[in-house]
CSV table of C-alpha atoms and ligand atoms in Angstrom, one decimal:
chain,number,residue,atom,x,y,z
J,1,MET,CA,19.3,-31.9,-4.5
J,2,LYS,CA,22.3,-33.9,-1.6
J,3,ALA,CA,25.4,-32.8,-3.0
J,4,GLU,CA,28.6,-34.5,-4.1
J,5,LYS,CA,31.1,-36.0,-2.4
J,6,LYS,CA,34.9,-35.7,-3.5
J,7,THR,CA,38.0,-36.0,-2.9
J,8,LYS,CA,40.1,-32.6,-2.9
J,9,ILE,CA,43.9,-32.2,-2.3
J,10,ILE,CA,44.1,-29.2,0.8
J,11,LYS,CA,47.3,-27.5,0.3
J,12,THR,CA,48.7,-25.8,3.5
J,13,ILE,CA,52.4,-23.9,4.2
J,14,LYS,CA,53.6,-24.2,8.0
J,15,VAL,CA,55.2,-21.0,9.3
J,16,ASN,CA,57.7,-21.7,11.5
J,17,VAL,CA,58.4,-18.6,13.2
J,18,ASP,CA,61.7,-18.7,15.2
J,19,LYS,CA,63.1,-19.7,12.2
J,20,CYS,CA,61.7,-16.4,9.9
J,21,HIS,CA,64.6,-13.5,9.9
J,22,GLY,CA,62.6,-10.9,8.5
J,23,CYS,CA,64.5,-11.0,5.1
J,24,ARG,CA,61.2,-10.5,3.0
J,25,ALA,CA,62.4,-12.7,0.0
J,26,CYS,CA,58.9,-14.3,0.3
J,27,GLU,CA,57.6,-11.3,-0.2
J,28,VAL,CA,59.3,-10.3,-3.2
J,29,ILE,CA,58.9,-13.6,-5.1
J,30,CYS,CA,55.3,-14.0,-4.3
J,31,SER,CA,54.9,-9.9,-5.6
J,32,ALA,CA,56.8,-10.7,-8.8
J,33,PHE,CA,55.7,-14.1,-9.7
J,34,HIS,CA,51.9,-12.7,-9.6
J,35,SER,CA,52.3,-9.5,-12.0
J,36,VAL,CA,52.3,-9.2,-15.6
J,37,PRO,CA,53.7,-10.4,-17.4
J,38,LYS,CA,55.5,-13.0,-14.7
J,39,TYR,CA,57.9,-12.0,-13.0
J,40,SER,CA,58.0,-8.3,-14.9
J,41,SER,CA,57.8,-6.5,-11.2
J,42,ASN,CA,58.3,-6.9,-7.3
J,43,ASN,CA,56.3,-4.4,-5.4
J,44,PRO,CA,55.1,-6.3,-1.8
J,45,ALA,CA,52.4,-4.1,-1.3
J,46,ARG,CA,51.1,-6.2,-4.2
J,47,SER,CA,52.7,-9.5,-1.9
J,48,ARG,CA,49.7,-12.0,-0.5
J,49,ILE,CA,52.4,-13.0,2.3
J,50,ARG,CA,53.6,-10.5,4.7
J,51,VAL,CA,55.9,-10.3,7.5
J,52,ILE,CA,55.4,-8.2,10.7
J,53,ARG,CA,58.2,-7.3,11.5
J,54,ASP,CA,60.1,-6.1,14.6
J,55,PRO,CA,64.1,-6.0,14.6
J,56,LEU,CA,64.7,-4.5,17.4
J,57,ARG,CA,63.1,-7.4,19.6
J,58,ASP,CA,64.4,-10.7,16.9
J,59,ILE,CA,60.4,-10.7,16.0
J,60,TYR,CA,59.7,-11.1,12.1
J,61,ILE,CA,56.3,-13.8,12.0
J,62,PRO,CA,54.8,-14.0,8.2
J,63,VAL,CA,51.0,-13.4,7.7
J,64,TYR,CA,49.2,-15.1,4.6
J,65,ALA,CA,46.3,-13.1,2.7
J,66,GLY,CA,43.2,-15.8,2.9
J,67,GLU,CA,39.4,-14.8,2.5
J,68,TYR,CA,38.2,-11.3,2.3
J,69,THR,CA,36.4,-9.7,4.3
J,70,ALA,CA,33.1,-7.2,3.9
J,71,ALA,CA,33.2,-5.6,5.9
J,72,GLU,CA,36.0,-4.7,9.3
J,73,CYS,CA,35.2,-7.4,11.5
J,74,THR,CA,34.1,-7.0,16.5
J,75,GLY,CA,36.4,-9.7,17.6
J,76,ARG,CA,40.1,-7.7,17.4
J,77,ASP,CA,42.6,-8.8,19.2
J,78,LYS,CA,45.3,-7.6,20.4
J,79,TYR,CA,48.3,-9.1,21.1
J,80,THR,CA,52.1,-8.3,23.3
J,81,ILE,CA,54.7,-10.2,22.8
J,82,ASP,CA,57.8,-9.8,24.6
J,83,GLY,CA,56.8,-6.8,26.2
J,84,LYS,CA,55.7,-5.1,22.4
J,85,GLU,CA,51.9,-4.9,22.2
J,86,TYR,CA,50.8,-5.6,18.4
J,87,ASP,CA,47.5,-3.6,16.5
J,88,GLU,CA,44.5,-5.3,16.6
J,89,CYS,CA,45.0,-6.5,13.8
J,90,ALA,CA,49.0,-7.5,12.6
J,91,PHE,CA,48.2,-11.0,12.7
J,92,CYS,CA,45.0,-11.1,10.5
J,93,ARG,CA,45.0,-12.7,7.7
J,94,ALA,CA,41.9,-11.3,5.6
J,95,SER,CA,41.7,-8.7,3.6
J,96,CYS,CA,39.3,-5.8,4.4
J,97,SER,CA,38.1,-2.8,4.1
J,98,SER,CA,40.0,-1.7,7.3
J,99,ARG,CA,43.7,-1.7,6.1
J,100,ASP,CA,45.9,-1.7,3.9
J,101,ILE,CA,47.9,-4.9,3.2
J,102,PHE,CA,46.1,-8.2,1.6
J,103,LYS,CA,44.9,-5.0,-1.0
J,104,GLU,CA,45.8,-4.6,-5.1
J,105,PRO,CA,47.6,-1.2,-4.5
J,106,ASP,CA,46.2,0.3,-7.5
J,107,SER,CA,42.5,-1.4,-7.9
J,108,GLY,CA,42.5,-1.7,-4.3
J,109,LEU,CA,40.6,-5.9,-4.8
J,110,PRO,CA,41.1,-8.2,-2.1
J,111,LEU,CA,45.3,-10.3,-2.5
J,112,LYS,CA,44.7,-13.4,-1.8
J,113,CYS,CA,46.8,-16.4,-1.5
J,114,ASP,CA,46.8,-18.6,-4.7
J,115,MET,CA,49.1,-21.5,-3.5
J,116,CYS,CA,51.2,-20.1,-7.3
J,117,GLU,CA,48.5,-22.0,-8.6
J,118,SER,CA,50.2,-22.2,-12.6
J,119,ASP,CA,50.1,-24.6,-16.0
J,120,PRO,CA,52.0,-26.4,-15.3
J,121,PRO,CA,51.9,-26.7,-11.3
J,122,LEU,CA,55.2,-25.9,-9.2
J,123,SER,CA,56.5,-28.6,-7.3
J,124,GLU,CA,56.5,-26.0,-4.2
J,125,PRO,CA,55.2,-21.8,-3.7
J,126,MET,CA,57.6,-19.8,-4.8
J,127,CYS,CA,57.9,-18.0,-0.8
J,128,VAL,CA,58.1,-21.1,0.4
J,129,GLN,CA,61.1,-21.6,-2.4
J,130,TRP,CA,62.9,-18.7,-1.8
J,131,CYS,CA,62.0,-19.3,1.6
J,132,LEU,CA,66.1,-19.7,2.6
J,133,ALA,CA,65.9,-20.3,6.1
J,134,ASP,CA,63.3,-22.9,5.6
J,135,ALA,CA,61.0,-21.2,7.8
J,136,LEU,CA,57.7,-22.0,5.2
J,137,THR,CA,57.0,-25.6,5.0
J,138,TYR,CA,54.5,-26.9,2.5
J,139,GLU,CA,52.3,-29.4,3.2
J,140,GLU,CA,49.4,-31.1,1.5
J,141,ARG,CA,46.8,-33.6,3.1
J,142,GLU,CA,43.6,-35.2,0.7
J,143,GLU,CA,40.2,-33.6,2.5
J,144,GLU,CA,36.4,-34.8,1.4
J,145,VAL,CA,34.5,-32.3,0.8
J,146,GLU,CA,31.1,-31.5,-0.6
J,147,GLU,CA,31.0,-30.3,-4.4
J,148,GLU,CA,28.4,-27.8,-4.3
J,149,GLU,CA,29.7,-25.8,-1.9
J,150,GLU,CA,33.1,-25.3,-2.5
J,151,SER,CA,32.2,-23.8,-6.5
J,152,ARG,CA,29.2,-21.3,-4.4
J,153,GLU,CA,31.6,-20.1,-2.4
J,154,ASP,CA,34.1,-19.0,-4.5
J,155,MET,CA,31.1,-17.2,-7.0
J,156,GLU,CA,30.3,-15.1,-3.8
J,157,ILE,CA,33.9,-14.5,-2.6
J,158,GLY,CA,34.2,-12.9,-5.9
J,159,LEU,CA,30.9,-10.9,-6.6
J,160,GLU,CA,30.8,-10.2,-3.0
J,161,SER,CA,35.1,-8.1,-3.1
J,162,MET,CA,33.2,-6.3,-7.0
J,163,ALA,CA,30.3,-5.2,-5.4
J,164,ASN,CA,32.3,-3.4,-2.1
J,165,LYS,CA,34.1,-1.5,-4.8
J,166,TYR,CA,32.1,-0.7,-7.2
J,167,GLY,CA,28.2,-1.2,-5.3
J,168,TRP,CA,26.0,-3.6,-6.8
J,169,GLN,CA,23.8,-1.3,-8.9
J,170,THR,CA,27.1,-0.7,-11.1
J,171,ILE,CA,27.1,-5.0,-11.8
J,172,MET,CA,23.7,-5.4,-12.2
J,173,ASP,CA,23.9,-2.3,-15.3
J,174,THR,CA,27.0,-3.3,-17.0
J,175,VAL,CA,25.8,-7.6,-16.8
J,176,ALA,CA,22.6,-5.6,-19.0
J,177,ARG,CA,25.0,-4.5,-20.9
J,178,MET,CA,27.3,-7.1,-21.7
J,179,SER,CA,23.5,-9.3,-22.1
J,180,LYS,CA,22.6,-6.8,-25.4
J,181,LYS,CA,25.2,-7.1,-26.4
J,182,GLY,CA,26.0,-11.3,-26.2
X,1,SF4,S1,61.8,-15.4,2.9
X,1,SF4,FE1,61.5,-16.7,5.0
X,1,SF4,S2,62.9,-16.3,6.4
X,1,SF4,FE2,62.3,-14.1,4.6
X,1,SF4,S3,61.2,-13.6,5.6
X,1,SF4,FE3,59.9,-15.3,4.3
X,1,SF4,S4,59.4,-16.1,5.9
X,1,SF4,FE4,61.1,-15.2,6.9
X,2,SF4,S1,52.6,-18.7,-1.5
X,2,SF4,FE1,52.4,-18.5,-3.8
X,2,SF4,S2,50.6,-16.6,-4.0
X,2,SF4,FE2,50.4,-17.5,-1.2
X,2,SF4,S3,51.6,-16.2,-0.5
X,2,SF4,FE3,52.8,-18.0,-1.7
X,2,SF4,S4,54.4,-16.6,-3.3
X,2,SF4,FE4,51.6,-15.6,-2.6
């Protein structure tokens, strides 16, 4: 069956590294906005944006949490900026088993930037609103996508993440137990 095409709003945040001064307000507000209940706590370890900082060299690079990766990738890159070599995984956006960032610290579940989706919707994501240096700029554009693919991708990501934490057998046992109850 051919998937239906539909128009989707693609939301992006443009990062201007030259304007970032490393205040970390974006990390604070992101973690506070996503705490339960909202604004009940703030902990940058739970933030979906992290700022790679090297104050001595005046280098600050905000990195957003992207998709979850099930295993360590093989194509790691080393970056040298102003003479300082950065860790192979420093600027990667993935939440992956080999690193500490972009993981919920208590559960180990992956954290992904959701553009602060909420009801009612925000005019702009919280990190953009709180970045007084204008290093973060929110942008929207329209793109045609295939409806079927999009929902399959979301479900796969969620299941993959749970399988990595609990294992497939536990998930299947839980589903079997729940369906008996239902
Ligand atoms: S709030 Fe803006 S200036 Fe501050 S660390 Fe985040 S991106 Fe950089
Ligand atoms: S857009 Fe929202 S969820 Fe994404 S990093 Fe910014 S504050 Fe966090």
